C-alpha cells in the first residue's frame, strides 16, 4: 500500500508552500520519508482544513545551527523565529517540497472527520493514497 503524509502546518506556511514561496518545511524531529511521497497540507487553527498537496523531493537531516545558513531563503520565516523554534533541538529535519497543487476548495476538518474518518495529528500522520483521492474529491465545488 502506498502511503501519503498529512502534515499539520500553520495557515501562513501552508499558503506560502502552495504559492511556491516556501519550498522547505523545518521540523525539529521527523522520520525519514521516501522522495516522491505526496504531502497533504492541513492548515491548522484557525483555518482547520486541507488546502492541497505537494510532492516531497527529499528529507534532509541538518544540524539546527546550519539551517539558516544553508536554506534561510527557502523556509519562509525569519532567522529569529527559526532560532526560537529550534532552540534546544539536537537535530532538525528539512522537508524539501515541490509540485504544489492548491485544491479548488479547502476540505474542512468536519468533512475529514465525518466523511473520511481522518483526525489530523499535531504534527503529521500517514494516509493511504485512496484517502488522499477521497479528500481531493471533497474539494470539488459540487460536493
Short mmCIF file of N, CA and C in Angstrom, two decimals:
data_model
loop_
_atom_site.label_atom_id
_atom_site.label_comp_id
_atom_site.label_asym_id
_atom_site.label_seq_id
_atom_site.Cartn_x
_atom_site.Cartn_y
_atom_site.Cartn_z
N UNK A 1 0.84 -1.19 0.00
CA UNK A 1 0.00 0.00 0.00
C UNK A 1 0.89 1.25 0.00
N UNK A 2 0.60 2.15 -0.90
CA UNK A 2 1.34 3.40 -0.99
C UNK A 2 0.81 4.36 0.07
N UNK A 3 1.75 5.05 0.71
CA UNK A 3 1.36 5.99 1.76
C UNK A 3 1.54 7.43 1.30
N UNK A 4 0.77 8.28 1.90
CA UNK A 4 0.92 9.72 1.77
C UNK A 4 1.08 10.25 3.19
N UNK A 5 1.34 11.53 3.31
CA UNK A 5 1.57 12.15 4.60
C UNK A 5 0.62 13.31 4.76
N UNK A 6 -0.11 13.35 5.87
CA UNK A 6 -0.94 14.50 6.21
C UNK A 6 -0.12 15.33 7.18
N UNK A 7 0.30 16.51 6.74
CA UNK A 7 1.18 17.37 7.52
C UNK A 7 0.40 18.55 8.07
N UNK A 8 0.36 18.67 9.39
CA UNK A 8 -0.30 19.81 10.03
C UNK A 8 0.69 20.97 10.05
N UNK A 9 0.22 22.12 9.58
CA UNK A 9 1.10 23.27 9.42
C UNK A 9 0.29 24.55 9.62
N UNK A 10 0.93 25.58 10.15
CA UNK A 10 0.24 26.85 10.38
C UNK A 10 -0.24 27.42 9.04
N UNK A 11 -1.40 28.09 9.07
CA UNK A 11 -2.01 28.57 7.82
C UNK A 11 -1.08 29.41 6.93
N UNK A 12 -0.33 30.33 7.52
CA UNK A 12 0.51 31.19 6.68
C UNK A 12 1.60 30.38 5.97
N UNK A 13 2.08 29.33 6.60
CA UNK A 13 3.12 28.50 5.99
C UNK A 13 2.52 27.56 4.94
N UNK A 14 1.33 27.04 5.20
CA UNK A 14 0.66 26.19 4.21
C UNK A 14 0.43 26.97 2.92
N UNK A 15 -0.04 28.19 3.06
CA UNK A 15 -0.30 29.02 1.87
C UNK A 15 1.00 29.38 1.16
N UNK A 16 2.04 29.69 1.91
CA UNK A 16 3.33 30.02 1.29
C UNK A 16 3.88 28.83 0.51
N UNK A 17 3.70 27.63 1.03
CA UNK A 17 4.15 26.42 0.32
C UNK A 17 3.34 26.25 -0.96
N UNK A 18 2.03 26.39 -0.88
CA UNK A 18 1.20 26.19 -2.07
C UNK A 18 1.40 27.28 -3.11
N UNK A 19 1.87 28.45 -2.67
CA UNK A 19 2.17 29.54 -3.60
C UNK A 19 3.60 29.45 -4.14
N UNK A 20 4.38 28.49 -3.65
CA UNK A 20 5.74 28.31 -4.12
C UNK A 20 6.76 29.24 -3.49
N UNK A 21 6.35 30.02 -2.49
CA UNK A 21 7.28 30.95 -1.82
C UNK A 21 8.09 30.25 -0.73
N UNK A 22 7.62 29.12 -0.27
CA UNK A 22 8.30 28.34 0.78
C UNK A 22 8.47 26.94 0.23
N UNK A 23 9.71 26.50 0.08
CA UNK A 23 9.97 25.19 -0.51
C UNK A 23 10.56 24.20 0.49
N UNK A 24 10.80 24.68 1.71
CA UNK A 24 11.33 23.81 2.76
C UNK A 24 10.57 24.04 4.06
N UNK A 25 10.06 22.96 4.62
CA UNK A 25 9.42 22.98 5.93
C UNK A 25 10.41 22.41 6.94
N UNK A 26 10.62 23.12 8.03
CA UNK A 26 11.58 22.72 9.06
C UNK A 26 10.83 22.05 10.21
N UNK A 27 11.34 20.91 10.62
CA UNK A 27 10.79 20.20 11.78
C UNK A 27 11.94 19.85 12.72
N UNK A 28 11.67 19.88 14.01
CA UNK A 28 12.71 19.53 14.99
C UNK A 28 13.09 18.06 14.88
N UNK A 29 12.11 17.21 14.85
CA UNK A 29 12.33 15.76 14.69
C UNK A 29 11.31 15.26 13.69
N UNK A 30 11.75 14.40 12.82
CA UNK A 30 10.84 13.89 11.81
C UNK A 30 11.44 12.62 11.24
N UNK A 31 10.61 11.63 10.93
CA UNK A 31 11.15 10.39 10.37
C UNK A 31 11.57 10.58 8.91
N UNK A 32 12.35 9.66 8.42
CA UNK A 32 12.70 9.66 7.01
C UNK A 32 11.45 9.31 6.21
N UNK A 33 11.19 10.07 5.17
CA UNK A 33 10.06 9.82 4.28
C UNK A 33 10.63 9.69 2.87
N UNK A 34 10.13 8.72 2.13
CA UNK A 34 10.63 8.48 0.77
C UNK A 34 10.39 9.67 -0.15
N UNK A 35 11.39 10.02 -0.97
CA UNK A 35 11.17 11.05 -2.00
C UNK A 35 10.01 10.65 -2.89
N UNK A 36 9.26 11.64 -3.34
CA UNK A 36 8.10 11.38 -4.19
C UNK A 36 6.81 11.19 -3.43
N UNK A 37 6.89 11.10 -2.11
CA UNK A 37 5.68 10.94 -1.29
C UNK A 37 4.78 12.17 -1.43
N UNK A 38 3.49 11.93 -1.56
CA UNK A 38 2.52 13.02 -1.58
C UNK A 38 2.34 13.54 -0.16
N UNK A 39 2.42 14.86 0.00
CA UNK A 39 2.23 15.51 1.29
C UNK A 39 0.95 16.34 1.20
N UNK A 40 -0.02 15.98 2.03
CA UNK A 40 -1.29 16.70 2.09
C UNK A 40 -1.14 17.77 3.16
N UNK A 41 -1.41 19.02 2.79
CA UNK A 41 -1.21 20.14 3.71
C UNK A 41 -2.50 20.46 4.46
N UNK A 42 -2.47 20.17 5.76
CA UNK A 42 -3.59 20.51 6.64
C UNK A 42 -3.24 21.81 7.34
N UNK A 43 -4.00 22.84 7.04
CA UNK A 43 -3.82 24.16 7.65
C UNK A 43 -4.47 24.13 9.03
N UNK A 44 -3.65 24.28 10.06
CA UNK A 44 -4.14 24.17 11.44
C UNK A 44 -4.99 25.38 11.84
N UNK A 45 -5.29 25.48 13.11
CA UNK A 45 -6.15 26.51 13.65
C UNK A 45 -5.64 27.91 13.28
N UNK A 46 -6.48 28.83 12.93
CA UNK A 46 -7.94 28.78 13.00
C UNK A 46 -8.62 28.21 11.73
N UNK A 47 -7.86 27.96 10.69
CA UNK A 47 -8.45 27.51 9.42
C UNK A 47 -9.01 26.08 9.49
N UNK A 48 -8.22 25.14 9.98
CA UNK A 48 -8.63 23.75 10.17
C UNK A 48 -9.20 23.13 8.90
N UNK A 49 -8.35 23.06 7.86
CA UNK A 49 -8.80 22.50 6.58
C UNK A 49 -7.60 22.05 5.75
N UNK A 50 -7.83 21.06 4.89
CA UNK A 50 -6.81 20.67 3.92
C UNK A 50 -6.90 21.64 2.75
N UNK A 51 -5.74 22.16 2.34
CA UNK A 51 -5.69 23.16 1.28
C UNK A 51 -5.17 22.62 -0.04
N UNK A 52 -4.40 21.52 0.01
CA UNK A 52 -3.83 20.99 -1.22
C UNK A 52 -2.70 20.03 -0.91
N UNK A 53 -1.89 19.74 -1.94
CA UNK A 53 -0.79 18.80 -1.78
C UNK A 53 0.49 19.35 -2.39
N UNK A 54 1.59 18.76 -1.98
CA UNK A 54 2.90 18.96 -2.59
C UNK A 54 3.57 17.59 -2.69
N UNK A 55 4.66 17.54 -3.40
CA UNK A 55 5.45 16.31 -3.50
C UNK A 55 6.72 16.50 -2.69
N UNK A 56 7.08 15.50 -1.92
CA UNK A 56 8.32 15.56 -1.16
C UNK A 56 9.49 15.25 -2.09
N UNK A 57 10.37 16.23 -2.25
CA UNK A 57 11.58 16.00 -3.06
C UNK A 57 12.58 15.18 -2.28
N UNK A 58 12.79 15.57 -1.01
CA UNK A 58 13.73 14.85 -0.16
C UNK A 58 13.59 15.29 1.27
N UNK A 59 14.06 14.43 2.16
CA UNK A 59 14.13 14.70 3.59
C UNK A 59 15.61 14.88 3.91
N UNK A 60 15.94 16.00 4.57
CA UNK A 60 17.34 16.31 4.85
C UNK A 60 17.52 16.47 6.36
N UNK A 61 18.43 15.70 6.95
CA UNK A 61 18.78 15.88 8.37
C UNK A 61 19.91 16.90 8.42
N UNK A 62 19.72 17.95 9.22
CA UNK A 62 20.69 19.03 9.29
C UNK A 62 20.89 19.44 10.75
N UNK A 63 22.11 19.76 11.10
CA UNK A 63 22.38 20.34 12.41
C UNK A 63 21.56 21.63 12.51
N UNK A 64 20.82 21.83 13.59
CA UNK A 64 19.99 23.03 13.72
C UNK A 64 20.75 24.34 13.52
N UNK A 65 22.01 24.36 13.89
CA UNK A 65 22.81 25.58 13.74
C UNK A 65 23.10 25.92 12.28
N UNK A 66 22.90 24.96 11.37
CA UNK A 66 23.23 25.17 9.96
C UNK A 66 22.02 25.49 9.08
N UNK A 67 20.83 25.37 9.61
CA UNK A 67 19.62 25.50 8.79
C UNK A 67 19.56 26.86 8.11
N UNK A 68 19.72 27.94 8.87
CA UNK A 68 19.58 29.27 8.29
C UNK A 68 20.63 29.52 7.21
N UNK A 69 21.86 29.19 7.47
CA UNK A 69 22.93 29.43 6.50
C UNK A 69 22.75 28.65 5.21
N UNK A 70 22.20 27.46 5.31
CA UNK A 70 22.03 26.62 4.13
C UNK A 70 20.73 26.90 3.37
N UNK A 71 19.66 27.23 4.11
CA UNK A 71 18.34 27.29 3.48
C UNK A 71 17.47 28.46 3.93
N UNK A 72 18.07 29.50 4.47
CA UNK A 72 17.30 30.61 5.01
C UNK A 72 16.29 31.22 4.04
N UNK A 73 16.65 31.28 2.77
CA UNK A 73 15.74 31.90 1.79
C UNK A 73 14.60 30.98 1.36
N UNK A 74 14.64 29.71 1.75
CA UNK A 74 13.64 28.75 1.30
C UNK A 74 12.63 28.34 2.37
N UNK A 75 12.83 28.80 3.62
CA UNK A 75 12.00 28.29 4.71
C UNK A 75 10.85 29.20 5.12
N UNK A 76 10.83 30.42 4.62
CA UNK A 76 9.66 31.27 4.81
C UNK A 76 9.46 31.84 6.19
N UNK A 77 10.48 31.86 7.02
CA UNK A 77 10.38 32.51 8.33
C UNK A 77 11.66 33.30 8.58
N UNK A 78 11.61 34.17 9.56
CA UNK A 78 12.77 34.99 9.89
C UNK A 78 13.81 34.15 10.64
N UNK A 79 15.02 34.64 10.63
CA UNK A 79 16.09 33.94 11.34
C UNK A 79 15.81 33.87 12.83
N UNK A 80 15.26 34.94 13.41
CA UNK A 80 14.97 34.93 14.85
C UNK A 80 13.86 33.92 15.18
N UNK A 81 12.83 33.84 14.33
CA UNK A 81 11.77 32.85 14.56
C UNK A 81 12.29 31.43 14.41
N UNK A 82 13.16 31.22 13.43
CA UNK A 82 13.77 29.90 13.26
C UNK A 82 14.58 29.52 14.48
N UNK A 83 15.40 30.45 14.95
CA UNK A 83 16.23 30.17 16.12
C UNK A 83 15.38 29.85 17.35
N UNK A 84 14.29 30.59 17.52
CA UNK A 84 13.40 30.33 18.65
C UNK A 84 12.77 28.94 18.53
N UNK A 85 12.36 28.57 17.33
CA UNK A 85 11.74 27.25 17.10
C UNK A 85 12.73 26.12 17.35
N UNK A 86 13.96 26.29 16.91
CA UNK A 86 14.96 25.22 17.02
C UNK A 86 15.77 25.27 18.33
N UNK A 87 15.51 26.26 19.18
CA UNK A 87 16.27 26.37 20.43
C UNK A 87 16.18 25.06 21.23
N UNK A 88 17.34 24.56 21.60
CA UNK A 88 17.41 23.35 22.39
C UNK A 88 17.32 22.06 21.60
N UNK A 89 17.07 22.15 20.30
CA UNK A 89 16.95 20.93 19.47
C UNK A 89 18.33 20.35 19.20
N UNK A 90 18.44 19.04 19.25
CA UNK A 90 19.71 18.40 18.93
C UNK A 90 19.76 17.95 17.48
N UNK A 91 18.63 18.05 16.78
CA UNK A 91 18.60 17.73 15.36
C UNK A 91 17.46 18.50 14.71
N UNK A 92 17.49 18.58 13.39
CA UNK A 92 16.38 19.17 12.64
C UNK A 92 16.26 18.43 11.32
N UNK A 93 15.05 18.41 10.82
CA UNK A 93 14.77 17.75 9.56
C UNK A 93 14.12 18.76 8.63
N UNK A 94 14.62 18.81 7.41
CA UNK A 94 14.07 19.70 6.41
C UNK A 94 13.30 18.87 5.40
N UNK A 95 12.08 19.28 5.14
CA UNK A 95 11.25 18.63 4.13
C UNK A 95 11.26 19.53 2.91
N UNK A 96 11.99 19.14 1.89
CA UNK A 96 12.05 19.92 0.66
C UNK A 96 10.93 19.46 -0.25
N UNK A 97 10.08 20.39 -0.68
CA UNK A 97 8.89 20.04 -1.44
C UNK A 97 8.83 20.79 -2.77
N UNK A 98 8.06 20.22 -3.70
CA UNK A 98 7.80 20.87 -4.98
C UNK A 98 6.43 20.43 -5.48
N UNK A 99 6.09 20.82 -6.68
CA UNK A 99 4.82 20.46 -7.32
C UNK A 99 3.59 20.83 -6.48
N UNK A 100 3.47 22.10 -6.05
CA UNK A 100 2.29 22.47 -5.26
C UNK A 100 1.01 22.36 -6.07
N UNK A 101 -0.04 21.86 -5.43
CA UNK A 101 -1.35 21.70 -6.05
C UNK A 101 -2.40 22.21 -5.06
N UNK A 102 -2.84 23.46 -5.28
CA UNK A 102 -3.92 24.02 -4.44
C UNK A 102 -5.24 23.44 -4.90
N UNK A 103 -5.98 22.90 -3.96
CA UNK A 103 -7.27 22.30 -4.29
C UNK A 103 -8.31 23.39 -4.53
N UNK A 104 -9.36 23.05 -5.26
CA UNK A 104 -10.37 24.03 -5.64
C UNK A 104 -11.00 24.70 -4.42
N UNK A 105 -11.33 23.89 -3.42
CA UNK A 105 -11.89 24.43 -2.18
C UNK A 105 -11.21 23.71 -1.02
N UNK A 106 -11.00 24.42 0.10
CA UNK A 106 -10.47 23.74 1.28
C UNK A 106 -11.43 22.64 1.74
N UNK A 107 -10.87 21.57 2.29
CA UNK A 107 -11.68 20.49 2.86
C UNK A 107 -11.64 20.67 4.38
N UNK A 108 -12.75 21.08 4.98
CA UNK A 108 -12.76 21.40 6.41
C UNK A 108 -12.59 20.16 7.30
N UNK A 109 -12.12 20.42 8.49
CA UNK A 109 -11.89 19.37 9.47
C UNK A 109 -13.12 18.49 9.67
N UNK A 110 -14.29 19.10 9.73
CA UNK A 110 -15.51 18.33 9.94
C UNK A 110 -15.70 17.27 8.83
N UNK A 111 -15.41 17.63 7.59
CA UNK A 111 -15.52 16.67 6.49
C UNK A 111 -14.48 15.58 6.60
N UNK A 112 -13.26 15.94 7.01
CA UNK A 112 -12.23 14.93 7.20
C UNK A 112 -12.68 13.90 8.24
N UNK A 113 -13.27 14.40 9.31
CA UNK A 113 -13.72 13.51 10.39
C UNK A 113 -14.92 12.66 9.99
N UNK A 114 -15.96 13.32 9.49
CA UNK A 114 -17.22 12.61 9.26
C UNK A 114 -17.22 11.75 8.00
N UNK A 115 -16.64 12.26 6.91
CA UNK A 115 -16.69 11.53 5.65
C UNK A 115 -15.54 10.52 5.54
N UNK A 116 -14.35 10.93 5.97
CA UNK A 116 -13.17 10.07 5.78
C UNK A 116 -12.69 9.39 7.06
N UNK A 117 -13.19 9.82 8.20
CA UNK A 117 -12.72 9.24 9.46
C UNK A 117 -11.28 9.58 9.76
N UNK A 118 -10.82 10.74 9.31
CA UNK A 118 -9.44 11.17 9.49
C UNK A 118 -9.37 12.25 10.57
N UNK A 119 -8.46 12.08 11.48
CA UNK A 119 -8.20 13.07 12.53
C UNK A 119 -6.75 13.55 12.36
N UNK A 120 -6.56 14.82 11.97
CA UNK A 120 -5.18 15.32 11.84
C UNK A 120 -4.47 15.28 13.19
N UNK A 121 -3.19 14.97 13.16
CA UNK A 121 -2.41 15.00 14.39
C UNK A 121 -1.77 16.37 14.54
N UNK A 122 -1.10 16.57 15.65
CA UNK A 122 -0.44 17.85 15.88
C UNK A 122 0.70 18.07 14.90
N UNK A 123 1.38 17.02 14.48
CA UNK A 123 2.50 17.14 13.57
C UNK A 123 2.20 16.51 12.20
N UNK A 124 2.03 15.19 12.19
CA UNK A 124 1.75 14.50 10.93
C UNK A 124 1.11 13.15 11.21
N UNK A 125 0.56 12.56 10.17
CA UNK A 125 0.08 11.19 10.21
C UNK A 125 0.14 10.64 8.80
N UNK A 126 0.18 9.34 8.71
CA UNK A 126 0.20 8.69 7.40
C UNK A 126 -1.22 8.50 6.90
N UNK A 127 -1.36 8.56 5.58
CA UNK A 127 -2.64 8.30 4.92
C UNK A 127 -2.41 7.30 3.79
N UNK A 128 -3.43 6.56 3.48
CA UNK A 128 -3.39 5.74 2.26
C UNK A 128 -3.67 6.67 1.09
N UNK A 129 -3.10 6.37 -0.06
CA UNK A 129 -3.33 7.23 -1.22
C UNK A 129 -4.82 7.31 -1.57
N UNK A 130 -5.58 6.26 -1.27
CA UNK A 130 -7.02 6.29 -1.51
C UNK A 130 -7.68 7.38 -0.68
N UNK A 131 -7.20 7.58 0.55
CA UNK A 131 -7.75 8.63 1.41
C UNK A 131 -7.46 10.01 0.82
N UNK A 132 -6.29 10.17 0.21
CA UNK A 132 -5.95 11.45 -0.42
C UNK A 132 -6.92 11.72 -1.57
N UNK A 133 -7.17 10.72 -2.39
CA UNK A 133 -8.09 10.88 -3.51
C UNK A 133 -9.51 11.21 -3.02
N UNK A 134 -9.94 10.55 -1.96
CA UNK A 134 -11.26 10.84 -1.40
C UNK A 134 -11.32 12.27 -0.88
N UNK A 135 -10.26 12.72 -0.21
CA UNK A 135 -10.22 14.09 0.31
C UNK A 135 -10.26 15.09 -0.84
N UNK A 136 -9.51 14.81 -1.90
CA UNK A 136 -9.49 15.74 -3.05
C UNK A 136 -10.87 15.83 -3.69
N UNK A 137 -11.59 14.71 -3.74
CA UNK A 137 -12.96 14.75 -4.28
C UNK A 137 -13.87 15.67 -3.47
N UNK A 138 -13.61 15.74 -2.16
CA UNK A 138 -14.41 16.62 -1.30
C UNK A 138 -14.14 18.09 -1.59
N UNK A 139 -13.01 18.41 -2.23
CA UNK A 139 -12.67 19.80 -2.51
C UNK A 139 -13.35 20.30 -3.79
N UNK A 140 -13.96 19.41 -4.55
CA UNK A 140 -14.64 19.82 -5.78
C UNK A 140 -15.85 20.68 -5.43
N UNK A 141 -16.10 21.74 -6.18
CA UNK A 141 -17.20 22.67 -5.85
C UNK A 141 -18.57 22.03 -5.77
N UNK A 142 -18.84 20.95 -6.50
CA UNK A 142 -20.17 20.37 -6.50
C UNK A 142 -20.43 19.38 -5.37
N UNK A 143 -19.45 19.20 -4.47
CA UNK A 143 -19.63 18.26 -3.35
C UNK A 143 -20.18 18.98 -2.16
#
